[in-house]
Amino acid sequence: MSDYKIETKCIQSGYQPKNGEPRVLPIYQSTTYKYDSSEFLGDLFDLKAAGHMYTRISNPTVEHVENKIADLEGGVGAMLTSSGQAANLMAILNITSAGQNFVSLSAIYGGTVNLFAVTLKKMGIEVRFATPDMTDEEVDALFDENTRLMFGETVANPALTVLDIEKYANIAHSHGVPLVVDNTFPTPILTRPFEFGADIVVHSTTKYMDGHATVVGGVVVDSGNFDWTKDGKYPELTTPDESYHGVVYTENFGKLAYITKARVQLMRDLGSSPSPIAMFLLNMNLETLHLRMKQHSENALKVAKFLEASDKVEWVNYPMLESSPDYELCKKYMPNGAPGVISFGPKGGREAAVKFMDSLKLASIVVHVADARTCVLHPASTTHRQLTDKQLVDAGIGPELVRMSIGIENADDIIADIKQALGE
Ligand SMILES: *Cc1c(COP(=O)(O)O)cnc(C)c1O
């Protein structure tokens, strides 16, 4: 399957019907599974046999979608979760315990900032933020012997800074830890972080992967490339798990050690599993991901160029604009186009931003991005409301910043709506 091009994988990867089976991925709406012998079930519980035990841990519908996403990212395995937040939580908890820490770029999603700086802190896990003003030496100095991973977003939501994946993968690896990348905005259509050295990829599938604002979900994808045994830093993967009669994940599951542990231990215990029917919808929407991303990218570039030329606009931030400080990084990591999210500041500050949003007719105000429909949001008063001024600055968000998620309507109609709302 993996030899196909990405467009073909969107359609064909994952579910492969055998003779006489349904052509379309069936919804296995069953919490439970039937066995011929209790001995077989015992082997399942000991992880000696492969199969489904209970839908909290795995389900055939969900598994087919996991295989599709793993194939799209070029990974060895994936685990879908009930939300993007759950995916980030699991990706970190899987290899980090109380008393340990991890380094994260500061330009990340507001919900992730809260998860890292508030909730994980209460659990005894410390996040150390690498802010944009830091030199590489200062970033290096954030790591110590208790650091277990580095985290960043390929294209930060909503700062839209582009992560230099290769550079940060090298930094993480020089400290013996993996780079975990949230690839929600580009999706594997625009860039595949594993090809640049990232080790684990997470997504909020709620965004472009679903793309129709219907289903909340998340996914953790394992490249299978990180050597967990090298420095003795990950005993949870390299020494016996007593909750599974002494299974050693790296010995029993090889390249699948990380993602297997995430499922059989964390998903078992935390239970943030997605529902089969929701993942059926996600799968259907994934079939058009390649078409949608192309249109999002094309439309957004047209809108960004229009905004840049408008005298009602103070500044525009879109990584595919030549004026963007991240243009070179964007071309390197996303040669076929950037995601459809633009941020800009109308002239007149916070007040002008609010007036602009209230005047839009086609674009709607929603707490969402990456929808087929054009939508708009004012982060400083909504998604990033809980952040302090310093955190706002570190996340690259000013009071006038408007975040627009450009849909897949006709670009001329989107631009006409923006034009009238700006009073041009
Ligand atoms: C939305 C988002 C999340 C959180 O995902 P949910 O599905 O809303 O829980 C995490 N990371 C990024 C980059 C996001 O855009």
CSV table of C-alpha atoms and ligand atoms in Angstrom, one decimal:
chain,number,residue,atom,x,y,z
A,1,MET,CA,0.0,0.0,0.0
A,2,SER,CA,2.7,2.5,0.9
A,3,ASP,CA,4.0,2.8,-2.6
A,4,TYR,CA,0.9,4.7,-3.8
A,5,LYS,CA,1.0,8.5,-4.0
A,6,ILE,CA,-0.7,10.4,-1.2
A,7,GLU,CA,-3.9,11.1,-3.2
A,8,THR,CA,-4.4,7.4,-3.8
A,9,LYS,CA,-3.7,6.7,-0.1
A,10,CYS,CA,-6.5,9.1,1.0
A,11,ILE,CA,-8.9,6.9,-0.9
A,12,GLN,CA,-7.4,3.4,-0.8
A,13,SER,CA,-5.3,3.0,2.4
A,14,GLY,CA,-6.8,1.4,5.5
A,15,TYR,CA,-9.8,-0.8,4.8
A,16,GLN,CA,-9.2,-3.5,2.2
A,17,PRO,CA,-12.3,-5.6,1.6
A,18,LYS,CA,-11.9,-9.3,0.9
A,19,ASN,CA,-14.1,-11.3,-1.6
A,20,GLY,CA,-17.7,-10.5,-1.1
A,21,GLU,CA,-17.2,-8.0,1.8
A,22,PRO,CA,-18.7,-4.5,1.8
A,23,ARG,CA,-16.9,-2.1,-0.5
A,24,VAL,CA,-17.2,0.7,2.0
A,25,LEU,CA,-15.7,0.6,5.5
A,26,PRO,CA,-18.4,-0.9,7.8
A,27,ILE,CA,-19.3,0.7,11.1
A,28,TYR,CA,-18.6,-2.0,13.7
A,29,GLN,CA,-20.9,-0.5,16.3
A,30,SER,CA,-20.0,-3.1,18.9
A,31,THR,CA,-18.3,-2.6,22.3
A,32,THR,CA,-17.5,-6.3,22.6
A,33,TYR,CA,-16.1,-9.3,20.6
A,34,LYS,CA,-16.9,-13.0,20.7
A,35,TYR,CA,-14.3,-15.8,21.1
A,36,ASP,CA,-14.3,-19.6,20.6
A,37,SER,CA,-12.2,-20.3,23.7
A,38,SER,CA,-11.4,-18.6,27.0
A,39,GLU,CA,-7.8,-19.6,26.4
A,40,PHE,CA,-7.6,-17.3,23.3
A,41,LEU,CA,-9.1,-14.5,25.3
A,42,GLY,CA,-6.5,-15.1,28.0
A,43,ASP,CA,-3.8,-14.8,25.3
A,44,LEU,CA,-5.3,-11.5,24.1
A,45,PHE,CA,-5.2,-10.1,27.7
A,46,ASP,CA,-1.5,-11.1,27.9
A,47,LEU,CA,-0.8,-9.5,24.5
A,48,LYS,CA,0.3,-12.9,23.1
A,49,ALA,CA,-2.4,-12.9,20.4
A,50,ALA,CA,-3.6,-10.0,18.2
A,51,GLY,CA,-7.3,-9.1,18.1
A,52,HIS,CA,-9.9,-6.9,19.6
A,53,MET,CA,-11.0,-7.3,23.2
A,54,TYR,CA,-13.0,-4.3,24.0
A,55,THR,CA,-13.8,-1.1,22.1
A,56,ARG,CA,-12.2,1.2,24.7
A,57,ILE,CA,-8.9,-0.3,23.6
A,58,SER,CA,-9.5,-1.1,19.9
A,59,ASN,CA,-12.3,-1.5,17.3
A,60,PRO,CA,-12.1,-2.7,13.7
A,61,THR,CA,-13.7,0.5,12.2
A,62,VAL,CA,-11.3,2.6,14.2
A,63,GLU,CA,-8.4,0.4,13.4
A,64,HIS,CA,-8.9,0.8,9.6
A,65,VAL,CA,-8.9,4.6,9.9
A,66,GLU,CA,-5.8,4.4,12.1
A,67,ASN,CA,-4.0,2.3,9.4
A,68,LYS,CA,-5.0,4.9,6.8
A,69,ILE,CA,-3.6,7.8,8.8
A,70,ALA,CA,-0.4,5.9,9.6
A,71,ASP,CA,0.0,5.3,5.9
A,72,LEU,CA,-0.6,8.9,5.0
A,73,GLU,CA,2.0,10.1,7.5
A,74,GLY,CA,4.5,7.3,6.6
A,75,GLY,CA,4.4,5.8,10.1
A,76,VAL,CA,4.3,2.3,11.4
A,77,GLY,CA,1.2,2.6,13.5
A,78,ALA,CA,-1.4,5.1,14.8
A,79,MET,CA,-3.9,5.4,17.7
A,80,LEU,CA,-7.0,7.5,17.3
A,81,THR,CA,-8.3,9.3,20.3
A,82,SER,CA,-11.5,11.1,21.3
A,83,SER,CA,-9.9,14.6,20.7
A,84,GLY,CA,-6.7,16.3,19.7
A,85,GLN,CA,-6.2,17.3,23.4
A,86,ALA,CA,-6.3,13.6,24.3
A,87,ALA,CA,-3.8,12.8,21.6
A,88,ASN,CA,-1.3,15.4,22.9
A,89,LEU,CA,-1.9,14.2,26.5
A,90,MET,CA,-1.3,10.5,25.5
A,91,ALA,CA,1.7,11.3,23.3
A,92,ILE,CA,3.4,12.9,26.3
A,93,LEU,CA,2.3,10.7,29.2
A,94,ASN,CA,3.4,7.7,27.3
A,95,ILE,CA,7.0,8.5,27.9
A,96,THR,CA,7.0,11.2,30.6
A,97,SER,CA,6.3,10.7,34.3
A,98,ALA,CA,6.0,12.9,37.4
A,99,GLY,CA,9.4,14.5,38.2
A,100,GLN,CA,10.4,14.6,34.6
A,101,ASN,CA,10.1,17.5,32.1
A,102,PHE,CA,9.8,18.2,28.3
A,103,VAL,CA,10.8,21.1,26.1
A,104,SER,CA,8.1,22.7,23.9
A,105,LEU,CA,8.2,25.5,21.4
A,106,SER,CA,6.1,28.4,22.9
A,107,ALA,CA,4.2,29.1,19.6
A,108,ILE,CA,1.5,26.5,20.0
A,109,TYR,CA,-2.3,26.1,20.3
A,110,GLY,CA,-3.8,27.8,23.4
A,111,GLY,CA,-5.5,24.6,24.6
A,112,THR,CA,-2.1,22.8,24.4
A,113,VAL,CA,-0.5,25.6,26.4
A,114,ASN,CA,-3.1,25.1,29.2
A,115,LEU,CA,-2.7,21.3,29.0
A,116,PHE,CA,1.1,21.6,29.3
A,117,ALA,CA,1.4,24.6,31.8
A,118,VAL,CA,-1.5,23.9,34.0
A,119,THR,CA,-2.8,20.3,34.0
A,120,LEU,CA,0.5,18.4,33.3
A,121,LYS,CA,2.1,20.6,35.9
A,122,LYS,CA,-0.4,19.4,38.5
A,123,MET,CA,0.6,15.9,37.5
A,124,GLY,CA,4.2,16.7,38.3
A,125,ILE,CA,5.4,17.0,34.7
A,126,GLU,CA,7.2,20.3,33.9
A,127,VAL,CA,7.0,22.0,30.5
A,128,ARG,CA,9.9,24.3,29.6
A,129,PHE,CA,9.0,26.7,26.8
A,130,ALA,CA,11.5,27.6,24.1
A,131,THR,CA,10.4,31.2,23.2
A,132,PRO,CA,11.2,32.8,19.8
A,133,ASP,CA,13.7,35.2,21.4
A,134,MET,CA,16.0,32.4,22.6
A,135,THR,CA,19.2,31.5,20.9
A,136,ASP,CA,19.9,27.8,20.0
A,137,GLU,CA,22.3,27.7,23.0
A,138,GLU,CA,19.5,28.9,25.3
A,139,VAL,CA,17.2,26.2,23.9
A,140,ASP,CA,19.9,23.6,24.5
A,141,ALA,CA,20.2,24.8,28.1
A,142,LEU,CA,16.5,23.9,28.7
A,143,PHE,CA,17.3,20.2,28.4
A,144,ASP,CA,18.6,18.1,31.3
A,145,GLU,CA,18.8,14.4,32.3
A,146,ASN,CA,15.1,14.4,33.2
A,147,THR,CA,14.0,15.8,29.8
A,148,ARG,CA,12.0,13.2,27.9
A,149,LEU,CA,10.9,14.8,24.6
A,150,MET,CA,10.6,18.0,22.6
A,151,PHE,CA,7.3,19.3,21.2
A,152,GLY,CA,6.3,21.7,18.5
A,153,GLU,CA,3.6,22.5,15.9
A,154,THR,CA,4.5,22.3,12.2
A,155,VAL,CA,2.4,25.4,11.6
A,156,ALA,CA,1.5,27.0,14.9
A,157,ASN,CA,-2.1,27.7,15.6
A,158,PRO,CA,-2.7,30.7,15.4
A,159,ALA,CA,0.8,32.3,15.2
A,160,LEU,CA,1.3,30.5,11.9
A,161,THR,CA,5.1,30.2,12.5
A,162,VAL,CA,6.6,27.3,10.6
A,163,LEU,CA,8.6,24.8,12.6
A,164,ASP,CA,12.1,24.1,11.3
A,165,ILE,CA,11.5,20.3,11.8
A,166,GLU,CA,14.9,19.2,10.8
A,167,LYS,CA,16.7,21.7,13.1
A,168,TYR,CA,14.6,20.8,16.2
A,169,ALA,CA,14.8,17.0,15.4
A,170,ASN,CA,18.6,17.4,15.5
A,171,ILE,CA,18.4,19.3,18.8
A,172,ALA,CA,16.1,16.8,20.3
A,173,HIS,CA,18.2,13.8,19.1
A,174,SER,CA,21.4,15.5,20.4
A,175,HIS,CA,19.8,15.2,23.8
A,176,GLY,CA,18.7,11.6,23.3
A,177,VAL,CA,14.9,12.4,23.1
A,178,PRO,CA,12.3,12.3,20.4
A,179,LEU,CA,10.7,15.2,18.5
A,180,VAL,CA,6.9,15.1,18.8
A,181,VAL,CA,5.2,17.3,16.1
A,182,ASP,CA,1.6,18.4,16.0
A,183,ASN,CA,0.9,18.3,12.3
A,184,THR,CA,-2.7,19.4,12.5
A,185,PHE,CA,-2.6,22.4,10.2
A,186,PRO,CA,-0.6,21.1,7.2
A,187,THR,CA,-2.0,17.5,7.4
A,188,PRO,CA,0.2,14.8,5.7
A,189,ILE,CA,-1.0,16.3,2.4
A,190,LEU,CA,1.2,19.4,2.7
A,191,THR,CA,4.0,18.0,4.8
A,192,ARG,CA,5.1,14.7,6.5
A,193,PRO,CA,7.3,15.5,9.5
A,194,PHE,CA,8.7,12.0,9.6
A,195,GLU,CA,10.5,12.7,6.4
A,196,PHE,CA,12.4,15.5,8.2
A,197,GLY,CA,13.4,13.6,11.3
A,198,ALA,CA,10.3,13.9,13.6
A,199,ASP,CA,9.6,10.8,15.6
A,200,ILE,CA,6.0,11.0,16.7
A,201,VAL,CA,3.2,13.0,15.0
A,202,VAL,CA,0.0,14.1,16.6
A,203,HIS,CA,-3.1,15.6,15.1
A,204,SER,CA,-6.4,17.2,16.1
A,205,THR,CA,-8.3,15.3,13.4
A,206,THR,CA,-11.1,17.8,14.2
A,207,LYS,CA,-9.5,20.3,11.8
A,208,TYR,CA,-8.7,19.6,8.2
A,209,MET,CA,-8.7,15.8,8.4
A,210,ASP,CA,-12.4,15.9,9.3
A,211,GLY,CA,-12.7,19.2,7.5
A,212,HIS,CA,-16.4,19.6,7.7
A,213,ALA,CA,-16.8,20.6,11.4
A,214,THR,CA,-18.6,17.4,12.3
A,215,VAL,CA,-16.4,15.2,14.4
A,216,VAL,CA,-13.9,15.9,17.3
A,217,GLY,CA,-11.0,13.5,17.3
A,218,GLY,CA,-7.3,13.1,17.5
A,219,VAL,CA,-4.5,10.7,16.6
A,220,VAL,CA,-1.0,9.8,17.6
A,221,VAL,CA,1.2,8.4,14.9
A,222,ASP,CA,4.5,6.5,15.5
A,223,SER,CA,7.3,6.7,12.9
A,224,GLY,CA,8.9,3.6,14.5
A,225,ASN,CA,12.3,5.3,14.0
A,226,PHE,CA,13.2,6.3,17.6
A,227,ASP,CA,15.5,4.0,19.4
A,228,TRP,CA,14.0,3.8,22.9
A,229,THR,CA,16.7,1.4,24.2
A,230,LYS,CA,19.7,3.6,23.5
A,231,ASP,CA,20.1,5.8,26.7
A,232,GLY,CA,18.1,3.9,29.2
A,233,LYS,CA,15.8,6.9,29.5
A,234,TYR,CA,12.5,5.0,28.8
A,235,PRO,CA,12.3,2.1,31.3
A,236,GLU,CA,8.5,2.2,30.7
A,237,LEU,CA,9.2,0.8,27.2
A,238,THR,CA,12.3,-1.2,27.9
A,239,THR,CA,11.6,-3.0,31.2
A,240,PRO,CA,8.7,-5.3,32.1
A,241,ASP,CA,5.2,-3.9,32.4
A,242,GLU,CA,3.8,-5.7,35.5
A,243,SER,CA,0.2,-4.8,34.3
A,244,TYR,CA,0.8,-7.2,31.4
A,245,HIS,CA,2.6,-10.0,33.1
A,246,GLY,CA,6.0,-8.6,32.4
A,247,VAL,CA,5.7,-7.6,28.7
A,248,VAL,CA,8.7,-5.5,27.5
A,249,TYR,CA,7.3,-3.3,24.7
A,250,THR,CA,10.6,-2.8,22.8
A,251,GLU,CA,11.3,-6.6,22.9
A,252,ASN,CA,7.8,-7.8,22.1
A,253,PHE,CA,6.7,-5.1,19.6
A,254,GLY,CA,9.9,-3.7,18.1
A,255,LYS,CA,9.2,-0.6,16.0
A,256,LEU,CA,5.6,-0.6,17.4
A,257,ALA,CA,6.7,-0.3,21.0
A,258,TYR,CA,5.6,3.3,21.6
A,259,ILE,CA,2.2,3.1,19.9
A,260,THR,CA,1.4,-0.3,21.4
A,261,LYS,CA,2.1,0.9,24.9
A,262,ALA,CA,0.0,4.0,24.3
A,263,ARG,CA,-2.9,1.8,23.4
A,264,VAL,CA,-2.7,-1.2,25.7
A,265,GLN,CA,-1.7,0.8,28.8
A,266,LEU,CA,-2.8,4.5,28.5
A,267,MET,CA,-5.9,4.0,26.4
A,268,ARG,CA,-6.9,1.0,28.6
A,269,ASP,CA,-6.5,3.2,31.7
A,270,LEU,CA,-7.6,6.7,30.5
A,271,GLY,CA,-10.3,5.5,28.1
A,272,SER,CA,-10.4,8.5,25.8
A,273,SER,CA,-11.3,6.4,22.8
A,274,PRO,CA,-13.2,7.5,19.8
A,275,SER,CA,-16.6,6.1,18.7
A,276,PRO,CA,-16.7,3.8,15.6
A,277,ILE,CA,-19.4,5.9,14.0
A,278,ALA,CA,-17.4,9.1,14.4
A,279,MET,CA,-14.4,7.4,12.9
A,280,PHE,CA,-16.5,6.2,10.0
A,281,LEU,CA,-17.3,9.9,9.3
A,282,LEU,CA,-13.6,10.9,9.7
A,283,ASN,CA,-12.7,8.2,7.2
A,284,MET,CA,-15.2,9.4,4.6
A,285,ASN,CA,-13.9,12.9,5.0
A,286,LEU,CA,-10.2,11.7,4.7
A,287,GLU,CA,-11.1,10.4,1.2
A,288,THR,CA,-11.2,14.0,-0.1
A,289,LEU,CA,-8.4,15.5,2.1
A,290,HIS,CA,-6.1,15.9,-0.9
A,291,LEU,CA,-8.6,17.8,-2.9
A,292,ARG,CA,-9.7,20.0,0.0
A,293,MET,CA,-6.1,20.9,1.1
A,294,LYS,CA,-5.3,22.0,-2.5
A,295,GLN,CA,-8.3,24.3,-2.6
A,296,HIS,CA,-7.7,25.6,0.9
A,297,SER,CA,-4.1,26.5,0.0
A,298,GLU,CA,-5.0,28.1,-3.3
A,299,ASN,CA,-7.8,30.2,-1.9
A,300,ALA,CA,-5.8,31.2,1.2
A,301,LEU,CA,-2.9,32.5,-0.9
A,302,LYS,CA,-5.3,34.6,-3.1
A,303,VAL,CA,-6.9,36.0,0.1
A,304,ALA,CA,-3.5,36.7,1.7
A,305,LYS,CA,-2.3,38.6,-1.4
A,306,PHE,CA,-5.5,40.6,-1.5
A,307,LEU,CA,-5.2,41.5,2.2
A,308,GLU,CA,-1.5,42.5,1.7
A,309,ALA,CA,-2.5,44.9,-1.0
A,310,SER,CA,-5.4,46.4,1.0
A,311,ASP,CA,-4.8,49.8,2.6
A,312,LYS,CA,-7.3,48.9,5.3
A,313,VAL,CA,-4.9,46.3,6.6
A,314,GLU,CA,-1.9,46.9,8.9
A,315,TRP,CA,-0.2,43.5,8.5
A,316,VAL,CA,-0.8,40.0,7.1
A,317,ASN,CA,0.7,36.8,8.3
A,318,TYR,CA,0.7,33.9,5.9
A,319,PRO,CA,3.8,31.8,5.6
A,320,MET,CA,3.3,31.4,1.8
A,321,LEU,CA,3.6,35.2,1.3
A,322,GLU,CA,7.1,36.3,0.2
A,323,SER,CA,6.9,39.0,2.9
A,324,SER,CA,6.7,36.3,5.6
A,325,PRO,CA,9.8,35.7,7.7
A,326,ASP,CA,8.9,32.0,7.4
A,327,TYR,CA,8.6,32.0,3.6
A,328,GLU,CA,11.8,30.0,3.0
A,329,LEU,CA,10.8,27.4,5.7
A,330,CYS,CA,7.3,27.2,4.3
A,331,LYS,CA,8.7,26.5,0.8
A,332,LYS,CA,11.0,23.9,2.2
A,333,TYR,CA,8.5,22.0,4.3
A,334,MET,CA,5.3,22.8,2.3
A,335,PRO,CA,6.4,23.2,-1.4
A,336,ASN,CA,2.8,22.6,-2.7
A,337,GLY,CA,1.1,25.2,-0.5
A,338,ALA,CA,0.4,26.3,3.1
A,339,PRO,CA,-2.7,25.5,5.2
A,340,GLY,CA,-5.7,27.7,4.7
A,341,VAL,CA,-5.4,29.8,7.9
A,342,ILE,CA,-4.3,33.4,7.7
A,343,SER,CA,-3.9,35.9,10.5
A,344,PHE,CA,-4.0,39.7,9.9
A,345,GLY,CA,-4.4,43.0,11.7
A,346,PRO,CA,-6.9,45.5,10.3
A,347,LYS,CA,-5.9,49.1,10.7
A,348,GLY,CA,-7.5,50.4,13.9
A,349,GLY,CA,-6.5,47.7,16.4
A,350,ARG,CA,-8.8,45.5,18.5
A,351,GLU,CA,-11.9,47.7,17.7
A,352,ALA,CA,-11.4,47.4,14.0
A,353,ALA,CA,-10.9,43.7,14.3
A,354,VAL,CA,-14.2,43.2,16.1
A,355,LYS,CA,-16.0,45.5,13.6
A,356,PHE,CA,-14.6,43.6,10.7
A,357,MET,CA,-15.7,40.3,12.0
A,358,ASP,CA,-19.2,41.5,12.8
A,359,SER,CA,-19.6,42.8,9.2
A,360,LEU,CA,-18.8,39.6,7.5
A,361,LYS,CA,-21.7,37.9,5.7
A,362,LEU,CA,-20.3,34.7,4.0
A,363,ALA,CA,-17.6,34.0,6.6
A,364,SER,CA,-19.0,33.1,10.0
A,365,ILE,CA,-17.7,33.7,13.5
A,366,VAL,CA,-17.0,30.3,15.0
A,367,VAL,CA,-14.6,28.7,17.5
A,368,HIS,CA,-13.0,26.5,14.9
A,369,VAL,CA,-10.6,26.5,12.0
A,370,ALA,CA,-10.0,24.2,9.0
A,371,ASP,CA,-13.6,23.9,7.9
A,372,ALA,CA,-14.8,23.6,4.3
A,373,ARG,CA,-16.6,26.9,5.1
A,374,THR,CA,-14.7,30.1,5.6
A,375,CYS,CA,-14.7,31.2,9.2
A,376,VAL,CA,-13.2,33.8,11.5
A,377,LEU,CA,-12.1,34.2,15.1
A,378,HIS,CA,-10.5,36.7,17.4
A,379,PRO,CA,-8.1,34.6,19.5
A,380,ALA,CA,-7.2,37.3,22.1
A,381,SER,CA,-10.9,37.4,23.3
A,382,THR,CA,-11.7,33.7,22.8
A,383,THR,CA,-9.5,30.7,22.4
A,384,HIS,CA,-6.5,32.4,24.0
A,385,ARG,CA,-8.5,34.4,26.6
A,386,GLN,CA,-6.9,32.4,29.5
A,387,LEU,CA,-3.4,33.3,28.5
A,388,THR,CA,-1.4,36.1,30.2
A,389,ASP,CA,-0.1,39.0,28.1
A,390,LYS,CA,3.3,37.5,28.2
A,391,GLN,CA,2.0,34.1,27.0
A,392,LEU,CA,0.0,35.9,24.3
A,393,VAL,CA,3.2,37.6,23.0
A,394,ASP,CA,5.2,34.3,23.3
A,395,ALA,CA,2.4,32.6,21.3
A,396,GLY,CA,2.6,35.4,18.7
A,397,ILE,CA,-0.8,36.9,19.3
A,398,GLY,CA,-1.6,40.6,19.4
A,399,PRO,CA,-5.0,42.2,20.5
A,400,GLU,CA,-5.9,43.1,16.9
A,401,LEU,CA,-5.1,39.7,15.4
A,402,VAL,CA,-7.9,38.2,13.4
A,403,ARG,CA,-7.6,34.6,12.4
A,404,MET,CA,-9.4,33.6,9.2
A,405,SER,CA,-9.7,30.1,8.1
A,406,ILE,CA,-10.2,30.2,4.3
A,407,GLY,CA,-12.7,27.6,3.1
A,408,ILE,CA,-13.1,25.9,-0.2
A,409,GLU,CA,-15.8,28.2,-1.7
A,410,ASN,CA,-14.9,30.3,-4.8
A,411,ALA,CA,-12.1,32.6,-3.8
A,412,ASP,CA,-13.7,35.6,-5.5
A,413,ASP,CA,-16.7,35.3,-3.2
A,414,ILE,CA,-14.6,35.1,-0.1
A,415,ILE,CA,-12.6,38.2,-1.2
A,416,ALA,CA,-15.7,40.1,-2.0
A,417,ASP,CA,-17.0,39.4,1.5
A,418,ILE,CA,-13.8,40.5,3.1
A,419,LYS,CA,-13.7,43.7,1.0
A,420,GLN,CA,-17.1,44.8,2.1
A,421,ALA,CA,-16.4,44.0,5.7
A,422,LEU,CA,-13.2,46.1,5.6
A,423,GLY,CA,-15.3,48.9,4.2
A,424,GLU,CA,-13.1,49.0,1.1
B,1,LIG,C1,-7.6,22.2,17.8
B,1,LIG,C2,-6.2,21.8,18.1
B,1,LIG,C3,-5.8,21.0,19.1
B,1,LIG,C4,-6.9,20.4,20.0
B,1,LIG,O1,-7.7,19.5,19.3
B,1,LIG,P1,-9.2,19.1,19.7
B,1,LIG,O2,-9.6,18.1,18.7
B,1,LIG,O3,-10.0,20.4,19.7
B,1,LIG,O4,-9.1,18.6,21.1
B,1,LIG,C5,-4.5,20.6,19.3
B,1,LIG,N1,-3.5,21.2,18.5
B,1,LIG,C6,-3.8,22.0,17.5
B,1,LIG,C7,-2.7,22.5,16.6
B,1,LIG,C8,-5.2,22.4,17.2
B,1,LIG,O5,-5.4,23.2,16.2
